[in-house]
PDB file of C-alpha atoms in Angstrom:
ATOM      1  CA  MET A  16     -88.343-176.729 -55.491  1.00 33.00           C
ATOM      2  CA  THR A  17     -85.675-179.081 -56.391  1.00 34.00           C
ATOM      3  CA  THR A  18     -82.287-178.036 -55.266  1.00 36.00           C
ATOM      4  CA  PHE A  19     -78.816-179.128 -56.490  1.00 36.00           C
ATOM      5  CA  ALA A  20     -75.857-179.369 -54.107  1.00 36.00           C
ATOM      6  CA  PRO A  21     -72.664-178.020 -55.697  1.00 40.00           C
ATOM      7  CA  VAL A  22     -69.996-180.537 -56.663  1.00 39.00           C
ATOM      8  CA  LEU A  23     -66.809-178.736 -55.393  1.00 41.00           C
ATOM      9  CA  GLU A  24     -63.528-179.708 -57.199  1.00 43.00           C
ATOM     10  CA  PRO A  25     -60.688-180.669 -54.826  1.00 41.00           C
ATOM     11  CA  GLY A  26     -58.246-177.942 -53.838  1.00 45.00           C
ATOM     12  CA  PRO A  27     -54.455-177.838 -54.385  1.00 46.00           C
ATOM     13  CA  LEU A  28     -52.450-180.891 -53.711  1.00 46.00           C
ATOM     14  CA  PRO A  29     -49.469-180.377 -51.196  1.00 42.00           C
ATOM     15  CA  ARG A  30     -45.975-180.565 -52.449  1.00 46.00           C
ATOM     16  CA  ALA A  31     -43.767-181.818 -49.604  1.00 47.00           C
ATOM     17  CA  GLY A  32     -40.564-180.111 -49.129  1.00 52.00           C
ATOM     18  CA  ARG A  33     -41.221-177.310 -51.743  1.00 65.00           C
ATOM     19  CA  PRO A  34     -43.003-174.011 -51.593  1.00 78.00           C
ATOM     20  CA  ALA A  35     -46.208-173.658 -53.808  1.00 85.00           C
ATOM     21  CA  PRO A  36     -45.347-171.673 -56.903  1.00 92.00           C
ATOM     22  CA  PRO A  37     -47.146-168.359 -57.373  1.00 94.00           C
ATOM     23  CA  LEU A  38     -50.514-168.458 -58.894  1.00 96.00           C
ATOM     24  CA  VAL A  39     -51.134-165.885 -61.623  1.00 96.00           C
ATOM     25  CA  LEU A  40     -54.746-165.393 -63.058  1.00 96.00           C
ATOM     26  CA  ALA A  41     -54.573-164.453 -66.870  1.00 94.00           C
ATOM     27  CA  VAL A  42     -57.646-162.313 -67.406  1.00 92.00           C
ATOM     28  CA  HIS A  43     -59.028-160.765 -70.504  1.00 87.00           C
ATOM     29  CA  GLY A  44     -59.310-157.268 -69.146  1.00 81.00           C
ATOM     30  CA  SER A  45     -61.990-154.521 -69.263  1.00 84.00           C
ATOM     31  CA  ALA A  46     -62.203-150.735 -69.035  1.00 80.00           C
ATOM     32  CA  LEU A  47     -65.044-150.986 -66.545  1.00 86.00           C
ATOM     33  CA  PRO A  48     -63.991-150.478 -62.875  1.00 90.00           C
ATOM     34  CA  GLU A  49     -66.498-153.015 -61.877  1.00 92.00           C
ATOM     35  CA  ALA A  50     -64.687-155.819 -63.814  1.00 92.00           C
ATOM     36  CA  ALA A  51     -61.619-155.343 -61.651  1.00 92.00           C
ATOM     37  CA  ARG A  52     -63.805-155.359 -58.569  1.00 94.00           C
ATOM     38  CA  THR A  53     -65.399-158.595 -59.572  1.00 95.00           C
ATOM     39  CA  VAL A  54     -61.977-160.211 -60.104  1.00 95.00           C
ATOM     40  CA  ASP A  55     -60.737-158.789 -56.877  1.00 95.00           C
ATOM     41  CA  ARG A  56     -63.601-160.762 -55.084  1.00 96.00           C
ATOM     42  CA  LEU A  57     -62.484-163.817 -56.780  1.00 96.00           C
ATOM     43  CA  ARG A  58     -58.697-163.104 -55.710  1.00 95.00           C
ATOM     44  CA  ALA A  59     -59.801-162.671 -52.109  1.00 95.00           C
ATOM     45  CA  ARG A  60     -61.654-165.934 -52.115  1.00 95.00           C
ATOM     46  CA  LEU A  61     -58.608-167.693 -53.669  1.00 96.00           C
ATOM     47  CA  ALA A  62     -56.214-166.020 -51.144  1.00 95.00           C
ATOM     48  CA  ALA A  63     -58.230-167.553 -48.284  1.00 93.00           C
ATOM     49  CA  LEU A  64     -58.263-170.889 -49.902  1.00 91.00           C
ATOM     50  CA  VAL A  65     -54.522-170.907 -51.160  1.00 89.00           C
ATOM     51  CA  GLY A  66     -52.926-168.951 -48.341  1.00 88.00           C
ATOM     52  CA  ALA A  67     -51.288-166.445 -50.778  1.00 88.00           C
ATOM     53  CA  GLU A  68     -52.634-163.539 -52.808  1.00 90.00           C
ATOM     54  CA  PRO A  69     -52.802-164.475 -56.619  1.00 95.00           C
ATOM     55  CA  LEU A  70     -51.450-162.061 -59.055  1.00 94.00           C
ATOM     56  CA  VAL A  71     -53.558-160.870 -62.096  1.00 95.00           C
ATOM     57  CA  GLY A  72     -52.094-160.273 -65.517  1.00 93.00           C
ATOM     58  CA  HIS A  73     -54.356-158.828 -68.229  1.00 91.00           C
ATOM     59  CA  LEU A  74     -54.413-159.683 -71.908  1.00 87.00           C
ATOM     60  CA  ASP A  75     -56.031-156.516 -72.929  1.00 81.00           C
ATOM     61  CA  LEU A  76     -57.262-152.975 -71.702  1.00 72.00           C
ATOM     62  CA  GLN A  77     -55.876-153.161 -68.144  1.00 82.00           C
ATOM     63  CA  ALA A  78     -52.457-153.216 -66.375  1.00 83.00           C
ATOM     64  CA  PRO A  79     -50.579-154.940 -65.315  1.00 91.00           C
ATOM     65  CA  SER A  80     -50.337-156.965 -68.566  1.00 92.00           C
ATOM     66  CA  LEU A  81     -49.725-160.707 -68.206  1.00 91.00           C
ATOM     67  CA  ALA A  82     -46.104-160.170 -69.210  1.00 91.00           C
ATOM     68  CA  GLU A  83     -45.611-157.636 -66.525  1.00 92.00           C
ATOM     69  CA  ALA A  84     -47.211-159.865 -63.943  1.00 92.00           C
ATOM     70  CA  LEU A  85     -44.842-162.762 -64.875  1.00 92.00           C
ATOM     71  CA  ALA A  86     -41.949-160.558 -64.713  1.00 90.00           C
ATOM     72  CA  ALA A  87     -42.745-159.264 -61.329  1.00 89.00           C
ATOM     73  CA  VAL A  88     -43.012-162.842 -60.018  1.00 88.00           C
ATOM     74  CA  GLY A  89     -39.375-163.625 -60.871  1.00 81.00           C
ATOM     75  CA  GLU A  90     -39.867-167.432 -60.528  1.00 84.00           C
ATOM     76  CA  GLN A  91     -41.748-170.051 -62.142  1.00 89.00           C
ATOM     77  CA  ALA A  92     -45.374-169.559 -61.766  1.00 93.00           C
ATOM     78  CA  VAL A  93     -48.574-171.327 -62.507  1.00 95.00           C
ATOM     79  CA  VAL A  94     -50.832-169.400 -64.866  1.00 95.00           C
ATOM     80  CA  VAL A  95     -54.599-170.138 -64.757  1.00 96.00           C
ATOM     81  CA  PRO A  96     -56.378-168.660 -67.658  1.00 95.00           C
ATOM     82  CA  LEU A  97     -59.563-167.062 -66.374  1.00 93.00           C
ATOM     83  CA  LEU A  98     -61.252-167.559 -69.734  1.00 92.00           C
ATOM     84  CA  LEU A  99     -64.425-169.555 -70.398  1.00 91.00           C
ATOM     85  CA  GLY A 100     -63.616-170.419 -73.986  1.00 79.00           C
ATOM     86  CA  ASP A 101     -60.777-171.667 -76.057  1.00 76.00           C
ATOM     87  CA  GLY A 102     -60.760-169.133 -78.650  1.00 66.00           C
ATOM     88  CA  TYR A 103     -57.916-166.881 -79.858  1.00 67.00           C
ATOM     89  CA  HIS A 104     -56.799-165.402 -76.448  1.00 69.00           C
ATOM     90  CA  ARG A 105     -56.606-168.769 -74.990  1.00 73.00           C
ATOM     91  CA  ALA A 106     -55.066-170.702 -77.736  1.00 69.00           C
ATOM     92  CA  VAL A 107     -52.852-168.054 -79.559  1.00 77.00           C
ATOM     93  CA  ASP A 108     -52.446-164.806 -77.480  1.00 81.00           C
ATOM     94  CA  LEU A 109     -51.759-166.234 -74.123  1.00 86.00           C
ATOM     95  CA  PRO A 110     -49.103-168.798 -75.059  1.00 86.00           C
ATOM     96  CA  ALA A 111     -47.298-166.280 -77.168  1.00 87.00           C
ATOM     97  CA  VAL A 112     -47.256-163.848 -74.057  1.00 87.00           C
ATOM     98  CA  VAL A 113     -45.894-166.607 -71.835  1.00 88.00           C
ATOM     99  CA  ALA A 114     -43.238-167.660 -74.300  1.00 85.00           C
ATOM    100  CA  GLY A 115     -41.863-164.218 -74.730  1.00 85.00           C
ATOM    101  CA  ALA A 116     -42.080-163.192 -71.027  1.00 82.00           C
ATOM    102  CA  ALA A 117     -38.817-162.597 -69.110  1.00 75.00           C
ATOM    103  CA  GLY A 118     -37.692-164.868 -66.444  1.00 75.00           C
ATOM    104  CA  PRO A 119     -38.518-168.630 -65.789  1.00 77.00           C
ATOM    105  CA  ARG A 120     -40.901-170.283 -68.027  1.00 82.00           C
ATOM    106  CA  ALA A 121     -44.450-170.336 -66.502  1.00 90.00           C
ATOM    107  CA  VAL A 122     -46.666-173.452 -66.322  1.00 92.00           C
ATOM    108  CA  VAL A 123     -49.968-172.802 -68.230  1.00 93.00           C
ATOM    109  CA  THR A 124     -52.953-174.802 -67.184  1.00 93.00           C
ATOM    110  CA  PRO A 125     -56.165-175.437 -69.111  1.00 91.00           C
ATOM    111  CA  GLY A 126     -58.788-172.698 -68.981  1.00 90.00           C
ATOM    112  CA  LEU A 127     -62.200-173.077 -67.454  1.00 93.00           C
ATOM    113  CA  SER A 128     -64.103-174.397 -70.374  1.00 86.00           C
ATOM    114  CA  GLY A 129     -63.643-178.077 -69.378  1.00 88.00           C
ATOM    115  CA  ALA A 130     -65.461-177.646 -66.116  1.00 93.00           C
ATOM    116  CA  ALA A 131     -68.904-177.672 -67.670  1.00 91.00           C
ATOM    117  CA  ALA A 132     -70.601-179.490 -64.740  1.00 92.00           C
ATOM    118  CA  SER A 133     -69.274-176.759 -62.184  1.00 95.00           C
ATOM    119  CA  LEU A 134     -69.983-173.860 -64.573  1.00 95.00           C
ATOM    120  CA  GLY A 135     -73.425-175.155 -65.239  1.00 95.00           C
ATOM    121  CA  LEU A 136     -74.230-175.151 -61.530  1.00 97.00           C
ATOM    122  CA  ALA A 137     -72.772-171.625 -61.243  1.00 97.00           C
ATOM    123  CA  LEU A 138     -75.003-170.393 -64.110  1.00 97.00           C
ATOM    124  CA  TYR A 139     -77.989-172.203 -62.503  1.00 98.00           C
ATOM    125  CA  GLY A 140     -77.355-170.192 -59.164  1.00 98.00           C
ATOM    126  CA  ARG A 141     -76.874-166.818 -60.907  1.00 98.00           C
ATOM    127  CA  LEU A 142     -80.006-167.584 -62.947  1.00 98.00           C
ATOM    128  CA  ARG A 143     -82.043-168.314 -59.811  1.00 98.00           C
ATOM    129  CA  GLU A 144     -80.755-165.055 -58.228  1.00 98.00           C
ATOM    130  CA  ALA A 145     -81.966-163.019 -61.389  1.00 98.00           C
ATOM    131  CA  GLU A 146     -85.335-164.792 -61.331  1.00 98.00           C
ATOM    132  CA  GLU A 147     -85.772-163.832 -57.627  1.00 98.00           C
ATOM    133  CA  ARG A 148     -85.169-160.091 -58.577  1.00 97.00           C
ATOM    134  CA  ALA A 149     -87.583-160.408 -61.440  1.00 97.00           C
ATOM    135  CA  GLY A 150     -90.229-162.109 -59.227  1.00 97.00           C
ATOM    136  CA  GLY A 151     -90.823-165.487 -61.060  1.00 97.00           C
ATOM    137  CA  ARG A 152     -89.437-168.258 -63.011  1.00 97.00           C
ATOM    138  CA  ALA A 153     -88.203-168.053 -66.596  1.00 98.00           C
ATOM    139  CA  ASP A 154     -90.019-170.070 -69.190  1.00 97.00           C
ATOM    140  CA  ALA A 155     -87.020-170.103 -71.635  1.00 98.00           C
ATOM    141  CA  VAL A 156     -83.261-169.219 -71.184  1.00 98.00           C
ATOM    142  CA  VAL A 157     -80.570-167.814 -73.724  1.00 98.00           C
ATOM    143  CA  LEU A 158     -77.202-168.730 -72.606  1.00 98.00           C
ATOM    144  CA  ALA A 159     -75.032-165.693 -73.691  1.00 98.00           C
ATOM    145  CA  ALA A 160     -71.380-166.367 -74.311  1.00 96.00           C
ATOM    146  CA  ALA A 161     -68.800-164.242 -75.770  1.00 94.00           C
ATOM    147  CA  GLY A 162     -68.315-166.282 -78.971  1.00 91.00           C
ATOM    148  CA  SER A 163     -65.420-167.401 -81.002  1.00 89.00           C
ATOM    149  CA  SER A 164     -64.867-168.278 -84.746  1.00 88.00           C
ATOM    150  CA  ARG A 165     -62.069-170.624 -83.900  1.00 87.00           C
ATOM    151  CA  PRO A 166     -62.912-174.247 -84.313  1.00 87.00           C
ATOM    152  CA  GLY A 167     -63.888-175.768 -80.846  1.00 85.00           C
ATOM    153  CA  GLY A 168     -63.869-172.178 -79.213  1.00 84.00           C
ATOM    154  CA  ASN A 169     -67.484-172.472 -78.235  1.00 91.00           C
ATOM    155  CA  ASP A 170     -67.449-176.001 -77.026  1.00 92.00           C
ATOM    156  CA  GLY A 171     -67.302-174.927 -73.346  1.00 91.00           C
ATOM    157  CA  ALA A 172     -70.320-172.620 -73.690  1.00 93.00           C
ATOM    158  CA  LEU A 173     -72.294-175.520 -75.521  1.00 95.00           C
ATOM    159  CA  ALA A 174     -71.403-177.967 -72.734  1.00 95.00           C
ATOM    160  CA  ALA A 175     -72.438-175.544 -69.984  1.00 95.00           C
ATOM    161  CA  ALA A 176     -75.672-174.915 -71.752  1.00 96.00           C
ATOM    162  CA  ALA A 177     -76.277-178.635 -71.968  1.00 96.00           C
ATOM    163  CA  ARG A 178     -75.674-178.841 -68.072  1.00 96.00           C
ATOM    164  CA  LEU A 179     -77.919-175.944 -67.380  1.00 97.00           C
ATOM    165  CA  ARG A 180     -80.619-177.494 -69.532  1.00 97.00           C
ATOM    166  CA  GLU A 181     -80.412-180.637 -67.392  1.00 97.00           C
ATOM    167  CA  LEU A 182     -80.658-178.740 -64.255  1.00 97.00           C
ATOM    168  CA  LEU A 183     -83.776-176.570 -65.367  1.00 97.00           C
ATOM    169  CA  GLY A 184     -85.576-179.908 -66.258  1.00 95.00           C
ATOM    170  CA  GLY A 185     -87.468-179.103 -69.440  1.00 89.00           C
ATOM    171  CA  VAL A 186     -87.030-175.325 -69.735  1.00 97.00           C
ATOM    172  CA  PRO A 187     -85.627-174.570 -73.194  1.00 98.00           C
ATOM    173  CA  VAL A 188     -81.886-173.282 -73.348  1.00 98.00           C
ATOM    174  CA  VAL A 189     -80.611-171.851 -76.509  1.00 98.00           C
ATOM    175  CA  SER A 190     -76.993-170.874 -76.878  1.00 97.00           C
ATOM    176  CA  ALA A 191     -76.221-167.444 -78.300  1.00 97.00           C
ATOM    177  CA  TYR A 192     -73.100-165.207 -78.733  1.00 97.00           C
ATOM    178  CA  CYS A 193     -71.987-161.684 -78.299  1.00 95.00           C
ATOM    179  CA  SER A 194     -69.458-161.737 -81.156  1.00 94.00           C
ATOM    180  CA  ALA A 195     -67.696-163.554 -83.821  1.00 89.00           C
ATOM    181  CA  THR A 196     -70.520-166.092 -84.515  1.00 92.00           C
ATOM    182  CA  GLY A 197     -74.278-166.780 -84.335  1.00 93.00           C
ATOM    183  CA  PRO A 198     -76.966-166.765 -83.374  1.00 97.00           C
ATOM    184  CA  THR A 199     -76.811-163.282 -81.777  1.00 97.00           C
ATOM    185  CA  VAL A 200     -78.483-162.912 -78.389  1.00 98.00           C
ATOM    186  CA  PRO A 201     -81.217-160.587 -79.800  1.00 97.00           C
ATOM    187  CA  ALA A 202     -81.929-163.173 -82.424  1.00 97.00           C
ATOM    188  CA  ALA A 203     -82.165-166.048 -79.963  1.00 98.00           C
ATOM    189  CA  LEU A 204     -84.430-163.906 -77.703  1.00 98.00           C
ATOM    190  CA  ALA A 205     -86.644-163.085 -80.780  1.00 97.00           C
ATOM    191  CA  GLY A 206     -86.795-166.770 -81.882  1.00 97.00           C
ATOM    192  CA  LEU A 207     -88.028-167.912 -78.419  1.00 98.00           C
ATOM    193  CA  ARG A 208     -90.634-165.148 -78.393  1.00 97.00           C
ATOM    194  CA  SER A 209     -91.924-166.193 -81.726  1.00 97.00           C
ATOM    195  CA  ARG A 210     -92.447-169.616 -80.266  1.00 97.00           C
ATOM    196  CA  GLY A 211     -94.621-168.263 -77.477  1.00 97.00           C
ATOM    197  CA  TYR A 212     -92.227-167.874 -74.603  1.00 98.00           C
ATOM    198  CA  ARG A 213     -92.614-164.618 -72.768  1.00 96.00           C
ATOM    199  CA  ARG A 214     -90.312-164.659 -69.594  1.00 98.00           C
ATOM    200  CA  VAL A 215     -87.005-165.302 -71.512  1.00 98.00           C
ATOM    201  CA  ALA A 216     -84.017-164.858 -69.238  1.00 98.00           C
ATOM    202  CA  VAL A 217     -80.408-164.414 -70.223  1.00 98.00           C
ATOM    203  CA  ALA A 218     -77.927-166.624 -68.391  1.00 98.00           C
ATOM    204  CA  THR A 219     -74.682-164.704 -68.611  1.00 98.00           C
ATOM    205  CA  HIS A 220     -71.919-167.032 -69.573  1.00 97.00           C
ATOM    206  CA  LEU A 221     -69.232-164.280 -69.050  1.00 96.00           C
ATOM    207  CA  LEU A 222     -66.989-163.837 -66.254  1.00 95.00           C
ATOM    208  CA  ALA A 223     -66.906-160.002 -65.465  1.00 94.00           C
ATOM    209  CA  PRO A 224     -68.716-156.879 -66.413  1.00 93.00           C
ATOM    210  CA  GLY A 225     -67.584-155.379 -69.855  1.00 91.00           C
ATOM    211  CA  ARG A 226     -69.028-154.288 -73.127  1.00 91.00           C
ATOM    212  CA  PHE A 227     -70.749-157.544 -73.606  1.00 94.00           C
ATOM    213  CA  THR A 228     -72.532-157.415 -70.316  1.00 95.00           C
ATOM    214  CA  ALA A 229     -73.547-153.846 -71.126  1.00 94.00           C
ATOM    215  CA  ALA A 230     -75.013-155.059 -74.417  1.00 95.00           C
ATOM    216  CA  LEU A 231     -76.936-157.787 -72.697  1.00 96.00           C
ATOM    217  CA  ALA A 232     -78.472-155.214 -70.220  1.00 94.00           C
ATOM    218  CA  ASP A 233     -79.936-153.414 -73.229  1.00 94.00           C
ATOM    219  CA  THR A 234     -81.557-156.430 -74.743  1.00 94.00           C
ATOM    220  CA  ALA A 235     -85.274-156.936 -74.262  1.00 89.00           C
ATOM    221  CA  ALA A 236     -84.679-160.073 -71.875  1.00 97.00           C
ATOM    222  CA  TRP A 237     -87.095-160.577 -69.065  1.00 98.00           C
ATOM    223  CA  THR A 238     -84.091-160.773 -66.778  1.00 98.00           C
ATOM    224  CA  VAL A 239     -80.308-161.040 -67.118  1.00 98.00           C
ATOM    225  CA  SER A 240     -78.082-162.898 -64.640  1.00 98.00           C
ATOM    226  CA  ALA A 241     -74.846-161.683 -63.238  1.00 97.00           C
ATOM    227  CA  PRO A 242     -71.339-162.655 -64.543  1.00 97.00           C
ATOM    228  CA  LEU A 243     -69.642-165.765 -62.846  1.00 97.00           C
ATOM    229  CA  ALA A 244     -66.029-164.750 -61.909  1.00 96.00           C
ATOM    230  CA  ASP A 245     -66.829-164.109 -58.293  1.00 96.00           C
ATOM    231  CA  HIS A 246     -69.080-167.164 -57.821  1.00 97.00           C
ATOM    232  CA  PRO A 247     -67.697-169.766 -55.258  1.00 96.00           C
ATOM    233  CA  LEU A 248     -67.591-172.507 -57.711  1.00 96.00           C
ATOM    234  CA  VAL A 249     -65.355-170.662 -60.127  1.00 96.00           C
ATOM    235  CA  ALA A 250     -62.873-170.326 -57.392  1.00 96.00           C
ATOM    236  CA  ARG A 251     -62.922-174.013 -56.909  1.00 95.00           C
ATOM    237  CA  ILE A 252     -62.501-174.521 -60.575  1.00 96.00           C
ATOM    238  CA  VAL A 253     -59.396-172.325 -60.542  1.00 96.00           C
ATOM    239  CA  LEU A 254     -58.097-174.030 -57.418  1.00 95.00           C
ATOM    240  CA  ARG A 255     -58.273-177.331 -59.177  1.00 95.00           C
ATOM    241  CA  ARG A 256     -56.378-175.984 -62.171  1.00 95.00           C
ATOM    242  CA  TYR A 257     -53.653-174.559 -59.858  1.00 96.00           C
ATOM    243  CA  ALA A 258     -53.221-177.972 -58.213  1.00 94.00           C
ATOM    244  CA  LEU A 259     -52.688-179.563 -61.706  1.00 92.00           C
ATOM    245  CA  GLY A 260     -50.178-176.644 -62.426  1.00 92.00           C
ATOM    246  CA  GLN A 261     -48.240-177.413 -59.217  1.00 91.00           C
ATOM    247  CA  LEU A 262     -47.923-181.033 -60.199  1.00 90.00           C
ATOM    248  CA  GLU A 263     -46.491-180.027 -63.618  1.00 86.00           C
ATOM    249  CA  SER A 264     -44.356-177.428 -62.119  1.00 83.00           C
ATOM    250  CA  ALA A 265     -42.754-180.057 -59.759  1.00 83.00           C
ATOM    251  CA  ARG A 266     -42.015-182.399 -62.548  1.00 82.00           C
ATOM    252  CA  SER A 267     -40.295-179.721 -64.436  1.00 71.00           C
TER     253      SER A 267
END
């Protein structure tokens, strides 16, 4: 079996003579307790790499809100959007919260969507774990993303799907969405089955458990991979975003 060594993005760049700014993760939020536990595993990994515990601010459904997290910091922070797409939350909601937050203006980095190479590797690893549980190899894959109606909002998912397709070497990979646009995941699964594929897996292009992952578990997929937030490569992507934010903070 061909294996692929993960390409780890470099960690934070030191800033001589100045303490590193606080790291705040901007998270969508979920009512499911397992979502918070998944993000906590990411926080623990980042704390070990950065040397300080990141704060988490939620855009919906959970406390503390992003505005509350920024107010608690009390100094200029680097906000890394823990978001896989560039839809409404990333492009509209998050900047509005940061602009209206009390205290020093935070530096907001790009989200995760531009790191398709690393995310593709993370998806590949999660898919292989799901295949091991199912006892075989998928003959086709549906990459299930949240979905966005905003122009360019699904570009990250499409790029990650292209990378996963390369890694799987000939196994069909079809992108599908849980909301806002199509095709839907059930439609993509049905389409692949109509073409004769029987072991159709879902590669979960989502960060943490929530209503979308619950819906994926109820599909007729042969196997469904776990979300990505606590994968080691996601921590490395966040770390690189934080490093870029540190440089911008030093210039401001």
